[in-house]
Amino acid sequence: MKFGIKLFLAYAGILGLGIYFFLNSMLLEVKPGLRQSLETALIDTSNLLAEVIAPSTINDPIQIQLLKPAIEKTLRRPINATIWSHKQAKTDLRVYVTNRQGVVIYDSRNRDVGADYSQWNDVYLTLQGRYGARSTQENPQDNFSSVMYIGAPIYAPSEKGEQQIAGVISVGKPNVSVEPFWQAARDNIRSKGMWLLIAAALAGALLATWLSLSIHRLVDYAQKVSKGEQSQTPQLSDPDLAQLADAMEQMRTALDGKQYIEEYTLSLTHEMKSPLTTLQGAAELIAVADDKEMQQQLAQNIETQTERLKALVDKVLSLARLENRIALESPEQVDLTELIQHECEQIYLSLKQQRQINIALKLDENIKIAGDPLLLAQAIRGLLDNAIDFSPDKSQIDIHLNALDSGIELIISDQGSGIPEYALGQIWNRFYSLPRPNTGQKSTGLGLSFVRQIAQLHGATISLRNRDKTGVEAKLRFPK
């Protein structure tokens, strides 16, 4: 299972459990909160009514006549109220009044007048001067039939002017009356929780995708480095991943530097052996040679081999500087058509006079790319020099530059003998060179490596292949 999927599943699991327990705890608090609100409203109502029916003195009867018609009219009164999408059409209250002995003297339902309620908590506790409340299930078979009653003392002054409890008024309301609000709150919380979970899942998916893509970029960078390809360090927004990318780049630089020095030291030492051996032999012979013509020939050999060594060192330094570059520093718009024409003009006259080699140009006009004009000129000159070195006299070199849908294509083909079968897999190796047909001499073997490095810096690809009949075709393809 991929890292991004594992991360998302872990995130979704932890978040889902967290949201589940959080919503459950909220739901457990909502219902008691609603009942507490109901209880508060009943306290206010019972105390208000207690003041309305309070007698003038402790020996006067409780003024039920002030309460009875009002309660009856209230219970019959139509109500058109919408509370949290719940419609209320009537008042659902029960009010009863007891005397100082706890006997019911008024019941809004006309059901329990004369009954002894002195043992019910709302009456019993209130008569003792304490807070009295009870919740009673009126129908044992119905769990939703419980009614909350809140008692309030009815005070009246005694003969000595002290306030005494003359009776109790209890106001009751079914607990089920808060059920619609509880259900609405529950549904609302669950709906919001579901949307929260979906939003969090999307955020988690985006986070997991972002991390997965960032890690994939690091993996891709590491794979390219392991293959020896040039690649820019990934630019990552996360500081920890960016630090990891920088550490990988430092490690790549250190390893490449060590391997680079080892390879170049071995290859350069091998290539310098032949001219150094020639120089040593010529130096030993020139001191003992009596023939002036022999001395001149040995001196010529020394000069030739010295130039060869100098060219080899210069080419190695140029290639080393180029290979240490990961990207172009200041690319600019380069007209490839004009650049190719300029390079061909520089060598055409000498080719025409010395070897009678013709250059045939077939170039699309105004083809421009972003790049380094000096490096591009060196790459084109390198491919031209390679084609010229392996072209027979009185032959032709064809140069085509085409703008295609997939990119820009430069093809340079000659009419030489082609690349031998044994050399096809080695022509891109540093210091590998084939003898030139006209002179039998080899080059430094760094020209094609130099061209390939320039192509990579420009995001281009280069290939060499033998043509069907004769000669070699070099193809340089730039991205669109």
XYZ file of C-alpha atoms in Angstrom:
480
model
C 0.000 0.000 0.000
C 1.353 3.405 -0.957
C 2.450 5.913 1.660
C -0.199 8.478 0.650
C -3.019 5.940 1.057
C -1.668 4.795 4.437
C -1.423 8.394 5.604
C -4.953 9.176 4.447
C -6.430 6.070 6.106
C -4.637 6.809 9.375
C -5.719 10.437 9.267
C -9.324 9.531 8.392
C -9.466 6.868 11.125
C -8.158 9.141 13.875
C -10.276 12.060 12.730
C -13.397 9.910 12.332
C -13.069 8.507 15.864
C -12.411 11.964 17.256
C -15.465 13.459 15.561
C -17.615 10.467 16.587
C -16.746 10.777 20.300
C -17.017 14.565 20.188
C -20.507 14.470 18.628
C -21.614 11.791 21.061
C -20.482 13.881 24.019
C -22.307 16.892 22.565
C -25.498 14.871 22.102
C -25.284 13.640 25.686
C -25.175 17.261 26.865
C -27.968 18.609 24.655
C -30.934 16.739 26.140
C -30.136 17.550 29.806
C -29.539 21.140 28.737
C -32.975 21.359 27.162
C -34.594 19.912 30.284
C -32.705 22.380 32.444
C -34.035 25.184 30.269
C -37.551 23.787 30.696
C -37.038 23.561 34.450
C -35.890 27.189 34.607
C -38.995 28.326 32.716
C -41.268 26.336 35.055
C -39.592 27.867 38.129
C -40.297 31.363 36.849
C -43.887 30.455 35.912
C -44.739 28.796 39.255
C -43.302 31.662 41.311
C -45.169 34.210 39.198
C -48.490 32.410 39.671
C -47.792 31.975 43.384
C -47.691 35.731 43.756
C -50.924 36.130 41.788
C -53.014 33.850 44.069
C -51.355 34.614 47.407
C -53.940 35.390 50.170
C -53.929 38.627 52.140
C -53.309 36.819 55.422
C -52.364 33.338 56.470
C -55.951 32.602 57.523
C -57.542 33.766 54.240
C -58.232 31.252 51.491
C -55.852 31.060 48.531
C -57.307 33.139 45.700
C -58.039 30.312 43.287
C -60.666 32.456 41.544
C -57.884 34.624 40.141
C -56.127 31.616 38.630
C -58.857 29.314 37.391
C -60.373 31.357 34.504
C -56.963 32.447 33.307
C -55.676 28.860 33.230
C -58.800 27.586 31.466
C -58.620 30.297 28.812
C -54.888 29.720 28.342
C -55.408 25.987 27.786
C -58.091 26.727 25.176
C -56.144 29.539 23.564
C -54.856 28.667 20.053
C -51.131 29.249 19.455
C -49.446 29.598 16.095
C -45.751 29.459 16.904
C -42.831 27.860 15.049
C -39.777 27.130 17.175
C -36.810 25.526 15.367
C -39.148 24.303 12.626
C -41.423 22.767 15.333
C -44.977 24.120 15.373
C -46.806 24.601 18.674
C -50.604 24.909 18.462
C -51.628 24.949 22.148
C -50.384 25.263 25.704
C -49.492 21.975 27.356
C -49.323 22.829 31.058
C -50.753 21.273 34.216
C -51.238 23.475 37.266
C -52.419 22.398 40.687
C -52.560 24.110 44.071
C -52.363 22.496 47.512
C -53.049 23.918 50.947
C -50.653 23.846 53.906
C -51.485 20.179 54.478
C -50.619 19.185 50.900
C -54.218 18.524 49.845
C -55.073 19.516 46.282
C -57.540 22.411 46.224
C -57.234 23.172 42.538
C -56.293 21.041 39.511
C -56.287 22.442 35.977
C -57.335 19.002 34.758
C -60.131 18.719 37.335
C -58.825 15.274 38.158
C -57.154 15.158 41.580
C -58.970 17.810 43.668
C -58.977 16.584 47.283
C -56.072 14.194 46.759
C -53.231 14.203 49.232
C -49.995 15.313 47.472
C -48.097 15.972 50.650
C -45.637 13.146 49.887
C -44.788 14.252 46.352
C -41.368 15.905 46.262
C -42.558 19.114 44.643
C -45.131 19.661 47.435
C -43.288 17.995 50.342
C -40.014 19.896 49.866
C -41.672 23.208 49.088
C -43.770 23.070 52.294
C -40.470 22.657 54.163
C -39.133 25.817 52.564
C -36.834 23.956 50.169
C -36.734 23.732 46.394
C -39.322 21.204 45.308
C -39.312 19.409 41.950
C -40.227 16.021 40.631
C -40.501 14.133 37.338
C -43.169 11.444 37.272
C -44.051 8.923 34.583
C -47.822 9.172 34.470
C -48.303 6.087 32.302
C -46.048 3.186 33.399
C -46.376 1.647 29.928
C -45.213 4.813 28.134
C -41.604 5.929 28.561
C -42.451 9.306 27.032
C -45.255 10.135 29.511
C -43.051 11.649 32.215
C -44.012 15.142 33.394
C -41.760 17.598 35.200
C -43.382 19.474 38.116
C -41.877 22.507 39.831
C -43.402 23.711 43.109
C -43.404 27.285 44.395
C -44.485 28.351 47.922
C -47.535 30.580 48.310
C -46.661 33.085 50.992
C -49.066 35.016 53.249
C -48.396 37.225 56.267
C -49.246 35.886 59.742
C -50.869 37.882 62.529
C -47.394 38.907 63.628
C -46.579 40.090 60.102
C -44.190 37.194 59.304
C -44.337 35.484 55.906
C -45.545 31.931 56.169
C -46.279 29.250 53.611
C -49.997 29.098 52.973
C -49.793 26.439 50.272
C -47.984 25.249 47.159
C -48.574 25.823 43.462
C -47.004 23.312 41.091
C -46.628 23.849 37.372
C -45.989 20.790 35.229
C -45.014 20.250 31.617
C -44.385 16.949 29.803
C -40.737 16.168 29.224
C -41.673 15.000 25.764
C -42.326 18.641 24.862
C -38.550 19.125 24.510
C -38.241 15.976 22.346
C -38.759 17.784 18.980
C -36.034 20.252 19.893
C -33.770 17.440 21.018
C -34.353 15.584 17.767
C -33.811 18.757 15.718
C -30.598 19.494 17.621
C -29.462 15.889 17.217
C -30.163 15.874 13.473
C -28.465 19.253 13.081
C -25.382 18.138 15.008
C -25.156 14.908 13.029
C -25.581 16.766 9.745
C -22.917 19.303 10.676
C -20.713 16.473 11.894
C -21.112 14.626 8.603
C -20.192 17.741 6.624
C -17.266 18.307 8.970
C -16.122 14.734 8.410
C -16.429 15.102 4.624
C -14.533 18.416 4.675
C -11.856 16.910 6.913
C -11.621 13.856 4.630
C -11.138 16.121 1.610
C -8.512 18.118 3.486
C -6.834 14.857 4.485
C -6.935 13.613 0.898
C -5.364 16.866 -0.311
C -2.711 16.679 2.402
C -1.939 13.037 1.632
C -1.816 13.786 -2.115
C 0.467 16.763 -1.565
C 2.838 14.770 0.623
C 2.722 11.809 -1.750
C 3.535 14.028 -4.748
C 6.359 15.719 -2.833
C 7.821 12.349 -1.857
C 7.347 11.104 -5.432
C 9.369 14.092 -6.662
C 12.134 13.182 -4.220
C 12.036 9.553 -5.354
C 12.109 10.599 -9.013
C 15.066 12.889 -8.289
C 16.912 10.075 -6.488
C 16.259 7.650 -9.373
C 17.572 10.121 -11.945
C 20.658 10.749 -9.845
C 21.241 6.999 -9.493
C 21.155 6.697 -13.296
C 23.668 9.505 -13.662
C 21.180 11.908 -15.227
C 21.278 15.640 -14.575
C 18.328 16.793 -12.517
C 17.460 19.928 -10.599
C 16.832 19.678 -6.865
C 13.034 19.574 -6.268
C 11.653 22.850 -4.900
C 9.361 21.801 -2.043
C 7.250 24.086 0.135
C 7.450 21.916 3.248
C 10.604 22.923 5.194
C 11.382 19.385 6.370
C 11.031 17.879 2.886
C 12.986 20.806 1.426
C 15.746 20.114 3.949
C 15.708 16.444 2.910
C 15.972 17.475 -0.764
C 18.951 19.725 0.050
C 20.594 16.895 1.983
C 20.102 14.556 -1.004
C 21.603 17.175 -3.308
C 24.623 17.581 -1.009
C 25.055 13.813 -0.905
C 24.761 13.625 -4.711
C 27.334 16.384 -5.119
C 29.735 14.671 -2.750
C 29.350 11.254 -4.390
C 29.460 12.691 -7.899
C 32.563 14.659 -7.044
C 34.341 11.591 -5.756
C 33.268 9.392 -8.673
C 33.952 12.218 -11.134
C 37.536 12.615 -9.913
C 38.153 8.872 -9.971
C 36.780 8.422 -13.505
C 38.539 11.428 -14.926
C 41.815 10.598 -13.234
C 41.814 7.074 -14.653
C 40.622 8.108 -18.120
C 42.930 11.108 -18.400
C 45.907 9.067 -17.195
C 45.149 6.418 -19.812
C 44.792 8.949 -22.629
C 47.966 10.824 -21.651
C 50.094 7.674 -21.693
C 50.425 7.516 -25.476
C 51.500 11.151 -26.136
C 53.750 11.138 -23.066
C 55.445 7.958 -24.266
C 55.912 9.550 -27.691
C 57.314 12.731 -26.108
C 59.697 10.725 -23.943
C 60.972 8.734 -26.908
C 61.366 11.820 -29.092
C 63.204 13.663 -26.271
C 65.642 10.747 -25.852
C 66.269 10.401 -29.603
C 66.621 14.089 -30.435
C 69.641 14.377 -28.163
C 71.552 11.632 -30.006
C 70.257 12.169 -33.533
C 72.901 13.498 -35.936
C 70.651 13.877 -38.947
C 69.124 17.357 -39.079
C 66.075 16.051 -40.913
C 65.554 13.448 -38.166
C 65.835 16.153 -35.505
C 63.216 18.247 -37.303
C 60.879 15.249 -37.540
C 61.325 14.486 -33.818
C 60.728 18.152 -32.989
C 57.588 18.063 -35.095
C 56.442 14.964 -33.187
C 57.062 16.736 -29.878
C 55.055 19.748 -31.024
C 52.199 17.553 -32.290
C 51.987 15.526 -29.114
C 52.231 18.688 -26.987
C 49.310 20.202 -28.877
C 47.406 16.970 -28.430
C 48.003 17.038 -24.682
C 47.008 20.706 -24.507
C 43.793 20.051 -26.466
C 43.036 17.075 -24.229
C 43.455 19.094 -21.024
C 41.445 22.047 -22.393
C 38.620 19.753 -23.461
C 38.579 17.952 -20.106
C 38.385 21.268 -18.240
C 35.581 22.538 -20.488
C 33.589 19.334 -20.102
C 34.144 19.312 -16.328
C 32.815 22.854 -16.019
C 29.828 21.970 -18.178
C 28.977 18.778 -16.283
C 28.917 20.665 -12.980
C 26.123 22.870 -14.275
C 22.622 21.620 -13.504
C 20.685 24.275 -15.404
C 21.236 27.223 -17.721
C 22.009 30.381 -15.777
C 20.584 33.071 -18.060
C 18.803 31.555 -21.066
C 17.859 33.879 -23.898
C 16.016 33.616 -27.204
C 18.354 32.110 -29.807
C 17.584 32.028 -33.534
C 18.715 28.497 -34.478
C 18.333 29.169 -38.197
C 20.694 32.121 -38.056
C 23.112 30.329 -35.724
C 23.443 27.293 -38.045
C 23.956 29.518 -41.083
C 26.674 31.442 -39.263
C 28.550 28.273 -38.207
C 28.376 26.829 -41.727
C 29.728 30.068 -43.249
C 32.765 29.877 -40.945
C 33.906 26.500 -42.297
C 32.321 26.285 -45.761
C 35.022 28.137 -47.717
C 37.926 26.028 -46.399
C 35.952 22.822 -46.955
C 35.130 23.807 -50.526
C 38.734 24.610 -51.373
C 40.559 21.826 -49.532
C 38.287 18.782 -49.737
C 35.490 19.860 -52.049
C 32.844 18.958 -49.443
C 29.514 20.646 -50.032
C 27.073 21.655 -47.256
C 23.395 21.561 -48.227
C 21.107 23.552 -45.935
C 17.368 23.057 -45.633
C 16.278 25.230 -42.722
C 12.883 26.459 -41.597
C 12.991 30.187 -40.966
C 12.794 32.010 -37.632
C 13.098 28.972 -35.384
C 13.921 30.243 -31.905
C 14.497 28.492 -28.597
C 15.459 29.596 -25.102
C 19.086 28.722 -24.458
C 22.734 29.715 -24.259
C 23.896 30.918 -27.711
C 27.579 30.141 -27.044
C 26.909 26.570 -25.908
C 24.490 25.943 -28.781
C 27.092 27.212 -31.238
C 29.681 24.830 -29.723
C 27.240 21.903 -29.993
C 26.474 22.617 -33.661
C 30.178 23.090 -34.430
C 30.961 19.800 -32.657
C 28.430 17.866 -34.754
C 29.672 19.575 -37.926
C 33.308 18.809 -37.105
C 32.395 15.182 -36.464
C 30.537 14.930 -39.806
C 33.406 16.617 -41.671
C 36.077 14.372 -40.113
C 34.299 11.209 -41.316
C 33.167 12.542 -44.723
C 35.098 11.536 -47.832
C 36.334 14.225 -50.232
C 33.866 15.446 -52.863
C 30.884 14.424 -50.720
C 27.967 16.332 -49.215
C 26.765 17.100 -45.710
C 23.007 17.677 -45.352
C 21.644 19.888 -42.567
C 17.882 20.002 -41.926
C 16.132 22.145 -39.331
C 12.399 21.522 -38.945
C 9.699 22.817 -36.622
C 7.443 19.854 -35.809
C 4.349 19.530 -33.607
C 6.397 17.633 -31.023
C 9.364 20.029 -31.023
C 12.306 21.291 -33.063
C 14.530 18.823 -34.895
C 18.063 19.383 -36.218
C 19.493 16.616 -38.423
C 23.108 16.579 -39.685
C 23.986 13.665 -41.970
C 27.162 12.787 -43.874
C 28.122 10.298 -46.575
C 30.966 8.583 -44.736
C 31.503 4.932 -43.961
C 29.318 4.996 -40.852
C 29.932 3.811 -37.298
C 31.420 0.312 -37.010
C 29.229 -2.228 -35.277
C 31.677 -2.679 -32.392
C 31.699 1.064 -31.666
C 27.945 1.700 -31.569
C 27.726 1.163 -27.808
C 30.837 3.183 -26.973
C 30.671 6.384 -29.024
C 29.189 8.368 -26.093
C 31.930 7.257 -23.671
C 34.451 9.875 -22.651
C 37.851 9.584 -24.381
C 36.540 7.037 -26.872
C 37.455 7.974 -30.430
C 37.614 6.352 -33.842
C 40.487 7.016 -36.270
C 39.674 9.593 -38.969
C 39.553 8.046 -42.468
C 41.750 10.772 -44.043
C 44.501 11.039 -41.414
C 44.167 7.896 -39.277
C 44.416 10.078 -36.169
C 42.025 10.078 -33.221
C 40.478 13.046 -31.465
C 40.297 13.619 -27.699
C 37.143 11.525 -27.586
C 35.304 14.241 -25.642
C 33.451 15.990 -28.478
C 30.264 13.937 -28.427
C 30.174 13.936 -24.592
C 30.427 17.724 -24.752
C 27.543 17.940 -27.246
C 25.368 15.579 -25.222
C 25.961 17.615 -22.067
C 24.890 20.813 -23.853
C 21.783 19.044 -25.165
C 20.808 17.916 -21.653
C 21.195 21.434 -20.297
C 18.709 22.590 -22.958
C 16.265 19.764 -22.265
C 17.078 18.245 -25.665
C 17.923 14.699 -26.749
C 20.644 13.639 -29.166
C 21.123 10.412 -31.096
C 23.486 8.969 -33.715
C 22.609 6.210 -36.161
C 23.946 4.740 -39.367
C 21.949 5.687 -42.425
C 20.440 2.972 -44.604
C 22.943 3.331 -47.440
C 25.990 5.205 -46.214
C 27.001 7.726 -43.637
C 25.802 8.742 -40.167
C 22.804 10.795 -39.109
C 23.036 12.951 -35.968
C 19.645 14.082 -34.643
C 19.237 16.825 -32.023
C 15.631 17.240 -30.825
C 14.522 20.189 -28.673
C 11.196 20.129 -26.789
C 8.430 22.354 -28.094
